[in-house]
Coordinates of C-alpha atoms and ligand atoms in Angstrom, one line a residue:
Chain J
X99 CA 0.0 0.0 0.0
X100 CA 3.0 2.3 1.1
X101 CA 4.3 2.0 -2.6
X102 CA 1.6 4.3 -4.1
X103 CA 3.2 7.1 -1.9
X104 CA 6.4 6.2 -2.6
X105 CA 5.3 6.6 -5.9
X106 CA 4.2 10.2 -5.3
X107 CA 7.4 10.9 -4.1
X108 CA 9.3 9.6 -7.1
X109 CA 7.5 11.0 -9.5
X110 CA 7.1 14.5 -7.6
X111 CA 11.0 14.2 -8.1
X112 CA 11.3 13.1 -11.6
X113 CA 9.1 15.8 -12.0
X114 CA 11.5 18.6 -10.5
X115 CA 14.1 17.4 -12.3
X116 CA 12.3 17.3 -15.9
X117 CA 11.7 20.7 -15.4
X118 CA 14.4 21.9 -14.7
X119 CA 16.3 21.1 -17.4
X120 CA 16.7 23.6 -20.0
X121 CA 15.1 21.9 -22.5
X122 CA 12.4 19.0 -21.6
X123 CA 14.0 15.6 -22.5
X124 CA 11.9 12.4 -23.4
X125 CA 12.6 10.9 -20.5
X126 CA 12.9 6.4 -21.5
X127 CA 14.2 5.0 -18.0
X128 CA 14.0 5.0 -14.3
X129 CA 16.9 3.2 -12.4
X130 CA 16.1 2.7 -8.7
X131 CA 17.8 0.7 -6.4
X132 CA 15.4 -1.1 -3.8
X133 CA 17.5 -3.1 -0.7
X134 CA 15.8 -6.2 0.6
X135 CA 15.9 -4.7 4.4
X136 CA 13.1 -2.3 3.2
X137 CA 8.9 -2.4 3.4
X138 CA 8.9 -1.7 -0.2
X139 CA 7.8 -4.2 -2.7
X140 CA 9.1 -4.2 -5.9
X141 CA 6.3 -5.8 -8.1
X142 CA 4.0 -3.5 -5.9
X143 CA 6.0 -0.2 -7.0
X144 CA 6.0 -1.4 -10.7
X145 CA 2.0 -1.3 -10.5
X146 CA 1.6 2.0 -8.4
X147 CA 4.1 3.7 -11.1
X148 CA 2.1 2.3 -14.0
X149 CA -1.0 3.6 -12.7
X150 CA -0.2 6.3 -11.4
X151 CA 1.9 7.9 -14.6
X152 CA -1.0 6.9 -16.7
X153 CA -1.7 9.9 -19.1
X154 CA 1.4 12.0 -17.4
X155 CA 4.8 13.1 -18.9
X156 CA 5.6 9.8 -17.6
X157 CA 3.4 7.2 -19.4
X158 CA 5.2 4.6 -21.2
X159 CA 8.3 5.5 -18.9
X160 CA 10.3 2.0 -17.7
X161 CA 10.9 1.4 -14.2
X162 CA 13.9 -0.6 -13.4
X163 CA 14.7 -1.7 -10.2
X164 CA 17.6 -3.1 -9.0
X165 CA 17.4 -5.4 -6.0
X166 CA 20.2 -4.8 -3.5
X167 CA 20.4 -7.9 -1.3
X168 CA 20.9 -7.3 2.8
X169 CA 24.4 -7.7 3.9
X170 CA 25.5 -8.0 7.4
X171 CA 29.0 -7.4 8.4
X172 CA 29.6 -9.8 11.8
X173 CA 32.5 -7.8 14.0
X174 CA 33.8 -10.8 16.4
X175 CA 33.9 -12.8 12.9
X176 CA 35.1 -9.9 10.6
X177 CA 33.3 -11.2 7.7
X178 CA 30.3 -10.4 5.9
X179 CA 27.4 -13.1 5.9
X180 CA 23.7 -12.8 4.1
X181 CA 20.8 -13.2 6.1
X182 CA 18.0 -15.5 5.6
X183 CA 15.6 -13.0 5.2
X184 CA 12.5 -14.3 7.5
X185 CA 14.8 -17.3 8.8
X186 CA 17.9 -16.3 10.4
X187 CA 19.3 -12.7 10.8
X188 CA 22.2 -13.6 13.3
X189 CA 25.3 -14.7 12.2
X190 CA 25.5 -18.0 10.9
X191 CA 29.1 -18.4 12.2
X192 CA 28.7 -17.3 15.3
X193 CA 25.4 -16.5 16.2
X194 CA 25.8 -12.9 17.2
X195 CA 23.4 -10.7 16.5
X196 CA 23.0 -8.5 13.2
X197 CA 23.9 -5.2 14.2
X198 CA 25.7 -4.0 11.1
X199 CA 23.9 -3.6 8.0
X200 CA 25.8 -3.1 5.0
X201 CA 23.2 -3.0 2.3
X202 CA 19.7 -3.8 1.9
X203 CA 18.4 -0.5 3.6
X204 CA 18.4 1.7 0.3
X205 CA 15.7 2.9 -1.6
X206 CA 16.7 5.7 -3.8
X207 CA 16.6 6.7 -7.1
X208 CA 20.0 6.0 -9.1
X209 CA 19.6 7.9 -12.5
X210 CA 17.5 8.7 -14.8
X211 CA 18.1 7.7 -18.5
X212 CA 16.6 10.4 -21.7
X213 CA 17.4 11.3 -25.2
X214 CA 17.0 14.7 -26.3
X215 CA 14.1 15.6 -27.6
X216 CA 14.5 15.5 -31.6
X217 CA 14.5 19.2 -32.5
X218 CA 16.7 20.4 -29.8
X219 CA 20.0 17.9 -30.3
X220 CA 23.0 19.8 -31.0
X221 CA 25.1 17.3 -33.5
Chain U
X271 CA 20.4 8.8 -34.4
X272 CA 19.1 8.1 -30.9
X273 CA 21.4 8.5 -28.3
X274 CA 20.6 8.3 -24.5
X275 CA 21.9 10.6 -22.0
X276 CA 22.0 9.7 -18.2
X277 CA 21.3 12.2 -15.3
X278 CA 22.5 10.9 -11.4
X279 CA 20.0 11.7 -8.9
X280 CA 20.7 9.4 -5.9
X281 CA 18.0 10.6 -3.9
X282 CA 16.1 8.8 -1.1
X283 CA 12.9 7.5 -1.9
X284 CA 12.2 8.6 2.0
X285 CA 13.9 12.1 1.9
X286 CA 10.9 14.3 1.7
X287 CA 9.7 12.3 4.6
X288 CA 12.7 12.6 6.6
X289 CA 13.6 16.3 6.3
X290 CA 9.8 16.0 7.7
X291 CA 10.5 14.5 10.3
X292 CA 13.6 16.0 11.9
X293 CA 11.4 19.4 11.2
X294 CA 8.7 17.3 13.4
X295 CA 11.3 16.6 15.8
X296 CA 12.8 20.3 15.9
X297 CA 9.4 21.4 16.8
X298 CA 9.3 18.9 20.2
X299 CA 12.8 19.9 21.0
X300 CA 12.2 23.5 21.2
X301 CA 8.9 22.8 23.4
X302 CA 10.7 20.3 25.6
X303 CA 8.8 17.6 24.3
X304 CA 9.4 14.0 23.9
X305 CA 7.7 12.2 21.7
X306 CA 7.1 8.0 21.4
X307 CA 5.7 6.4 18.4
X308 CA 3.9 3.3 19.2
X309 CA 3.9 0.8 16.4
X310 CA 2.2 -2.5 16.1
X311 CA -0.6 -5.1 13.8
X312 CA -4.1 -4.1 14.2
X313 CA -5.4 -5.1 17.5
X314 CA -2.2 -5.4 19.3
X315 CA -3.0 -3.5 22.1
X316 CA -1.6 0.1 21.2
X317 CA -4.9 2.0 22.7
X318 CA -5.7 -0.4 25.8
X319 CA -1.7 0.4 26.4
X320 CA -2.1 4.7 26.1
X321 CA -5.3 4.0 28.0
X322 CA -3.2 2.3 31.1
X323 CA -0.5 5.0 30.6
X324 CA -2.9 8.1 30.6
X325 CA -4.7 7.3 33.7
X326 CA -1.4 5.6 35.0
X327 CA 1.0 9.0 34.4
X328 CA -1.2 12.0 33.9
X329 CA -0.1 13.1 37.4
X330 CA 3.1 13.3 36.7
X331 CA 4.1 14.1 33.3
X332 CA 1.6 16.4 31.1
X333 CA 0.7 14.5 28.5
X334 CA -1.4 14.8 24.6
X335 CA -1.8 11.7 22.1
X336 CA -1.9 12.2 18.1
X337 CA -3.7 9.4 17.2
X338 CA -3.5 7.9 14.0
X339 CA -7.0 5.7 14.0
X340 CA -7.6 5.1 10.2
X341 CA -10.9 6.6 9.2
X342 CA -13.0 6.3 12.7
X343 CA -12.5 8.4 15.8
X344 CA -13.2 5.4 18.0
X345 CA -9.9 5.3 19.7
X346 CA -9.8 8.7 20.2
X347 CA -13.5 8.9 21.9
X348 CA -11.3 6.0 24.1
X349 CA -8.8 8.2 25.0
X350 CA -10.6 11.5 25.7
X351 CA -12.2 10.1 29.2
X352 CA -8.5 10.7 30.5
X353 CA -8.8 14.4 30.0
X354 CA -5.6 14.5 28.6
X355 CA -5.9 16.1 24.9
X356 CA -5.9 13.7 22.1
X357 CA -5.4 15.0 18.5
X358 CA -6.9 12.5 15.9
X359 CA -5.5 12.4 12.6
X360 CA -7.6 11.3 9.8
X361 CA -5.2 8.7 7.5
X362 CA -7.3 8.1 5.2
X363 CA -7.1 4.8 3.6
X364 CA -2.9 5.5 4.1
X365 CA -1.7 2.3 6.3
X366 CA 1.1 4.7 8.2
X367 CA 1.6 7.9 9.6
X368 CA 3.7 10.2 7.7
X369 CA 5.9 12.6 8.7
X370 CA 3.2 15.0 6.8
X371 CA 0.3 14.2 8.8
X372 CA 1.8 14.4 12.1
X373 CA 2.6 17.8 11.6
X374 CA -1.0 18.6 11.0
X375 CA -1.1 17.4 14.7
X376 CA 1.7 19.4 16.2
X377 CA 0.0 22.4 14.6
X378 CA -3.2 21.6 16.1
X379 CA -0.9 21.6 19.4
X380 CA 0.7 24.7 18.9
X381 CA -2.8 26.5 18.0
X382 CA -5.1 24.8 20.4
X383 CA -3.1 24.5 23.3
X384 CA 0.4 25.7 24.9
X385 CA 2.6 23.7 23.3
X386 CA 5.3 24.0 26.1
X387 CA 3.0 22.7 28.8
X388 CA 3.7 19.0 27.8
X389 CA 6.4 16.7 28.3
X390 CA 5.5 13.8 26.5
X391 CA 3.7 13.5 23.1
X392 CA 2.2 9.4 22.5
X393 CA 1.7 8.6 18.9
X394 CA -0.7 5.8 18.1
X395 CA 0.1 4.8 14.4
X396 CA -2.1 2.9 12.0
X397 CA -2.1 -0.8 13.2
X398 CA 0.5 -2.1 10.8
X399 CA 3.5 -4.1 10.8
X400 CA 5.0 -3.2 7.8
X401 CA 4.4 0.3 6.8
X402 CA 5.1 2.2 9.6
X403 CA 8.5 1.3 10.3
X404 CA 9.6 3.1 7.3
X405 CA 7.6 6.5 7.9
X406 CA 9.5 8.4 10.7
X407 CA 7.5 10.9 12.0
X408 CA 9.7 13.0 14.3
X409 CA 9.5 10.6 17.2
X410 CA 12.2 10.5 19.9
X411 CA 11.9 6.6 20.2
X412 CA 9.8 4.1 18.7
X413 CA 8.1 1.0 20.2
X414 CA 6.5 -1.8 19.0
X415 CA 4.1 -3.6 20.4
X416 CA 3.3 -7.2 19.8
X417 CA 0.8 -9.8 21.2
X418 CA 1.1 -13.1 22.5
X419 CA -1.3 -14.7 20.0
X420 CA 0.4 -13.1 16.8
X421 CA 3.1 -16.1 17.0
X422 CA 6.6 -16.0 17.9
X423 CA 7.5 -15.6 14.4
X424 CA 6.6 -12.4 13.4
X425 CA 10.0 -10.4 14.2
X426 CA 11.3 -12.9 11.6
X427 CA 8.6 -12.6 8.9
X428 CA 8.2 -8.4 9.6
X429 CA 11.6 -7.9 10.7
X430 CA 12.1 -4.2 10.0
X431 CA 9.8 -2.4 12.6
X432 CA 11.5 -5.0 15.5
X433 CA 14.8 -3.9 14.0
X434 CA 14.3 -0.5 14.7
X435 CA 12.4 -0.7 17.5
X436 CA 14.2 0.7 20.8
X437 CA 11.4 -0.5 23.1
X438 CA 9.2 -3.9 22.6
X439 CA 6.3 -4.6 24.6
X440 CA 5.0 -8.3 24.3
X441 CA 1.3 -7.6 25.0
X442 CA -1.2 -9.5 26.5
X443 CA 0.8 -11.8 28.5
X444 CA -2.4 -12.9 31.0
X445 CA -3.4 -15.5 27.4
X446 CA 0.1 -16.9 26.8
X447 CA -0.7 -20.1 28.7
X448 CA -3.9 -20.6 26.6
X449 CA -1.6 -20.6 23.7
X450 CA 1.6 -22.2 21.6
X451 CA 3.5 -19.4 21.9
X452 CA 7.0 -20.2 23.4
X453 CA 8.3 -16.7 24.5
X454 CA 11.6 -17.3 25.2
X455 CA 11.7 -18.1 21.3
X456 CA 10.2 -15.0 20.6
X457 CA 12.8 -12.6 22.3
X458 CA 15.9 -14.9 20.8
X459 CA 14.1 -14.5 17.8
X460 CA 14.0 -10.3 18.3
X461 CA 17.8 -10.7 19.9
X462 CA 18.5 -11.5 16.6
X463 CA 18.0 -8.7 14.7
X464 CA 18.0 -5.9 17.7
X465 CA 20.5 -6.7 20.7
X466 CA 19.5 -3.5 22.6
X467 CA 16.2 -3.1 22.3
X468 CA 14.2 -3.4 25.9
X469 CA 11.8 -5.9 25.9
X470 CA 8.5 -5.5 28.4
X471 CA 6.2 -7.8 29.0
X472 CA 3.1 -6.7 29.9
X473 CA -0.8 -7.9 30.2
X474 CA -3.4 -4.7 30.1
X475 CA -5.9 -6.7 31.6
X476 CA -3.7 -8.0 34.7
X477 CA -1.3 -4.9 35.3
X478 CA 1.4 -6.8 35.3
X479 CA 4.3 -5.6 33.6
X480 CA 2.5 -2.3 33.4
X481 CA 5.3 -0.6 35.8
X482 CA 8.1 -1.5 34.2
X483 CA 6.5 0.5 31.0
X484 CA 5.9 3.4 32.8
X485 CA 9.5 3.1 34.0
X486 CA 10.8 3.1 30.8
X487 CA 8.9 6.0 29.7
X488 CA 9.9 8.1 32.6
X489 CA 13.4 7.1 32.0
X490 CA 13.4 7.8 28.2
X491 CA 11.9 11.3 29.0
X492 CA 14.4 12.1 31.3
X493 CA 17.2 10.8 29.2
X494 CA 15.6 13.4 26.3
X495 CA 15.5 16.3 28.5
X496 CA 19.3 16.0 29.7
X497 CA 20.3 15.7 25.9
X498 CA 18.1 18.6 25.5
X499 CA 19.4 20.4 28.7
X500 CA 23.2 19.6 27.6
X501 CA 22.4 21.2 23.5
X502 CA 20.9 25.1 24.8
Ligands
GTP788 N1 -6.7 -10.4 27.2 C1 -6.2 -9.2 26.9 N2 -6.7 -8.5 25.9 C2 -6.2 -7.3 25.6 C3 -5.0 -6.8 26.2 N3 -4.7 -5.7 25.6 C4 -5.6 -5.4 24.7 N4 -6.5 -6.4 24.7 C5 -7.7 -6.5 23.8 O1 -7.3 -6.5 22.4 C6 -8.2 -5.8 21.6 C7 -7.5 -4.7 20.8 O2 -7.0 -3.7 21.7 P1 -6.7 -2.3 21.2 O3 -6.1 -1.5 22.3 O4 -7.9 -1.7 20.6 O5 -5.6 -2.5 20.0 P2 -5.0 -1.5 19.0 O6 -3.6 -1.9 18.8 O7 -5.2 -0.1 19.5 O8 -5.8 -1.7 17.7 P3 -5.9 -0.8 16.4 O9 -5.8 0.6 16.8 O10 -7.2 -1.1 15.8 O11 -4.7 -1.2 15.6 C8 -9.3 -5.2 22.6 O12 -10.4 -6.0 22.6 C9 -8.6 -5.2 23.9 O13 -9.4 -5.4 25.0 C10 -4.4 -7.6 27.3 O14 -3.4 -7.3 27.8 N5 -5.0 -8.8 27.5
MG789 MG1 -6.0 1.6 18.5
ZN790 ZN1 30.0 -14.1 13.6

């Protein structure tokens, strides 16, 4: 449910951007980068986008989304393990607790991929 | 000839909600205000809880409630009886509390009442186990709530709101021995994942457990206003 406002809030900043570029691009791709540590759904956000950019500069636009897997770093091991997301979060080694997460907590926008409107390239 | 151009953003998904927040947070600074944001599944025991805490601590510390109840007022008609002001805010059909809408509540705070009278401000949140844990909303600590009959394995299936949680209360203790549930399972299974986090067990209907909540509370307000004391 929490992916249609997080939604809003990409498109609300896609939007900034786009206009404030001198000249409006056709925008062709979204990168986002979406950690495994994080409420958001990925198949969920694909739908809310699609819906929601329906008839908008938008429409048509793809939305990729990298998955960023959650890595714990394990100090009395010094080594990185993986969680078992819903299994086991402590490490496997050593059974200490996950404390330090190394990935998996992002959700961001990476880049945004355009080609310049036909009229306005500059060869 | 087509050729693509790319632009870096690297922004947060979550920014516009955490500049929110801290401004949230700003605001219960200046008043002297701590705030908690109680997080749990529907029916976990978050108003039962404020209800104990009002009539348990309105003596001592003044107290208001933004209450995130999802289209009804009904918690909030709960909570009024305590005389303590309780701020309802209308989520719509939004399964969290944003940063957003809980300003709406500290301005009805400012405008309505004296804003530095009050020392602690209780947050109910939508009853949700997912959502909320990735809406700050200007809170000076969060805690979860979860009941005996949701299952021991909950903090591994929803385990980002026990991860961040920096008080858990295991609610409704006084049915644990009608049930499965194998506690000691349950807090090796939130050890996991959270090593700090205080853990309270407590049963609205018996009491018990009740004290120690109230404990922490008065402890974590105290905490805030010696960090607060220490910054001016
Ligand atoms: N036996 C028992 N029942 C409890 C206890 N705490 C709460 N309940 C019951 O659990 C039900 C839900 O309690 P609420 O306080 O409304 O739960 P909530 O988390 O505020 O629910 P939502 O706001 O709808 O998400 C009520 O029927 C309470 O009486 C407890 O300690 N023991
Ligand atoms: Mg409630
Ligand atoms: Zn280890």
């Amino acid at each position: 449910m929490h992916e249609t406002d997080m939604t809003k809030a990409l498109i609300l900043t896609v939007k900034d951007w786009y206009y404030s570029q001198p000249e409006q691009p056709k925008i062709e791709k979204i990168h986002l980068i979406v950690g495994e540590f994080t409420c958001v759904e990925p198949v969920s956000l694909q739908f809310a986008f699609e819906v929601q950019t329906r008839n908008t500069f938008l429409a048509g636009v793809e939305l990729i989304i990298r998955d960023i897997p959650l890595i714990a770093f394990c100090h009395s091991c010094q080594q990185e393990y993986q969680p078992e997301i819903g299994l086991q979060y402590s490490c496997p080694d050593c059974k200490s607790p996950m404390e330090d997460i190394r990935s998996g907590r992002e959700l961001k926008i990476d880049r945004i991929e355009y080609s310049a409107v036909a009229n306005s390239v500059v060869p | 000839m087509h050729q693509t151009f790319n632009a870096a953003i690297e922004l947060n998904l979550l920014h516009a909600n955490q500049e929110g927040a801290d401004h949230n947070r700003e605001h219960f600074d200046r008043w002297g205000i701590t705030c908690l944001n109680l997080m749990s599944s529907p029916g976990a025991g978050k108003t039962v809880l404020l209800e104990q805490t009002l009539a348990a601590l309105k003596d001592k510390f003044e107290m208001a409630v933004i209450e995130g109840d999802m289209t009804t007022e009904l918690d909030a008609d709960r909570l009024r009886k305590y005389d303590v002001p309780v701020i309802p805010i209308n989520t719509g059909r939004s399964c969290h509390l944003d940063s957003k809408m809980v300003a709406g509540g500290i301005h009805t705070l400012e405008h309505q009442y004296n804003p530095t009278d009050f020392d602690l401000v209780l947050v109910e949140n939508v009853g949700n186990l997912v959502c909320p844990a990735e809406f700050e909303v200007g809170e000076h600590a969060k805690v979860a709530l979860l009941s005996v009959t949701e299952g021991e394995d909950k903090p591994l299936k929803y385990p980002v709101m026990f991860q961040e949680a920096d008080c858990l209360l295991i609610t409704k203790t006084d049915l644990a021995p009608y049930l499965d549930i194998d506690l000691e399972r349950l807090t090796a299974n939130v050890r996991q994942m959270n090593k700090d986090v205080t853990i309270i067990h407590v049963s609205a209907k018996t009491g018990a457990g009740l004290s120690q909540w109230f404990d922490w509370v008065g402890d974590r307000l105290k905490q805030n206003q010696a960090s607060l004391a220490r910054q001016i």
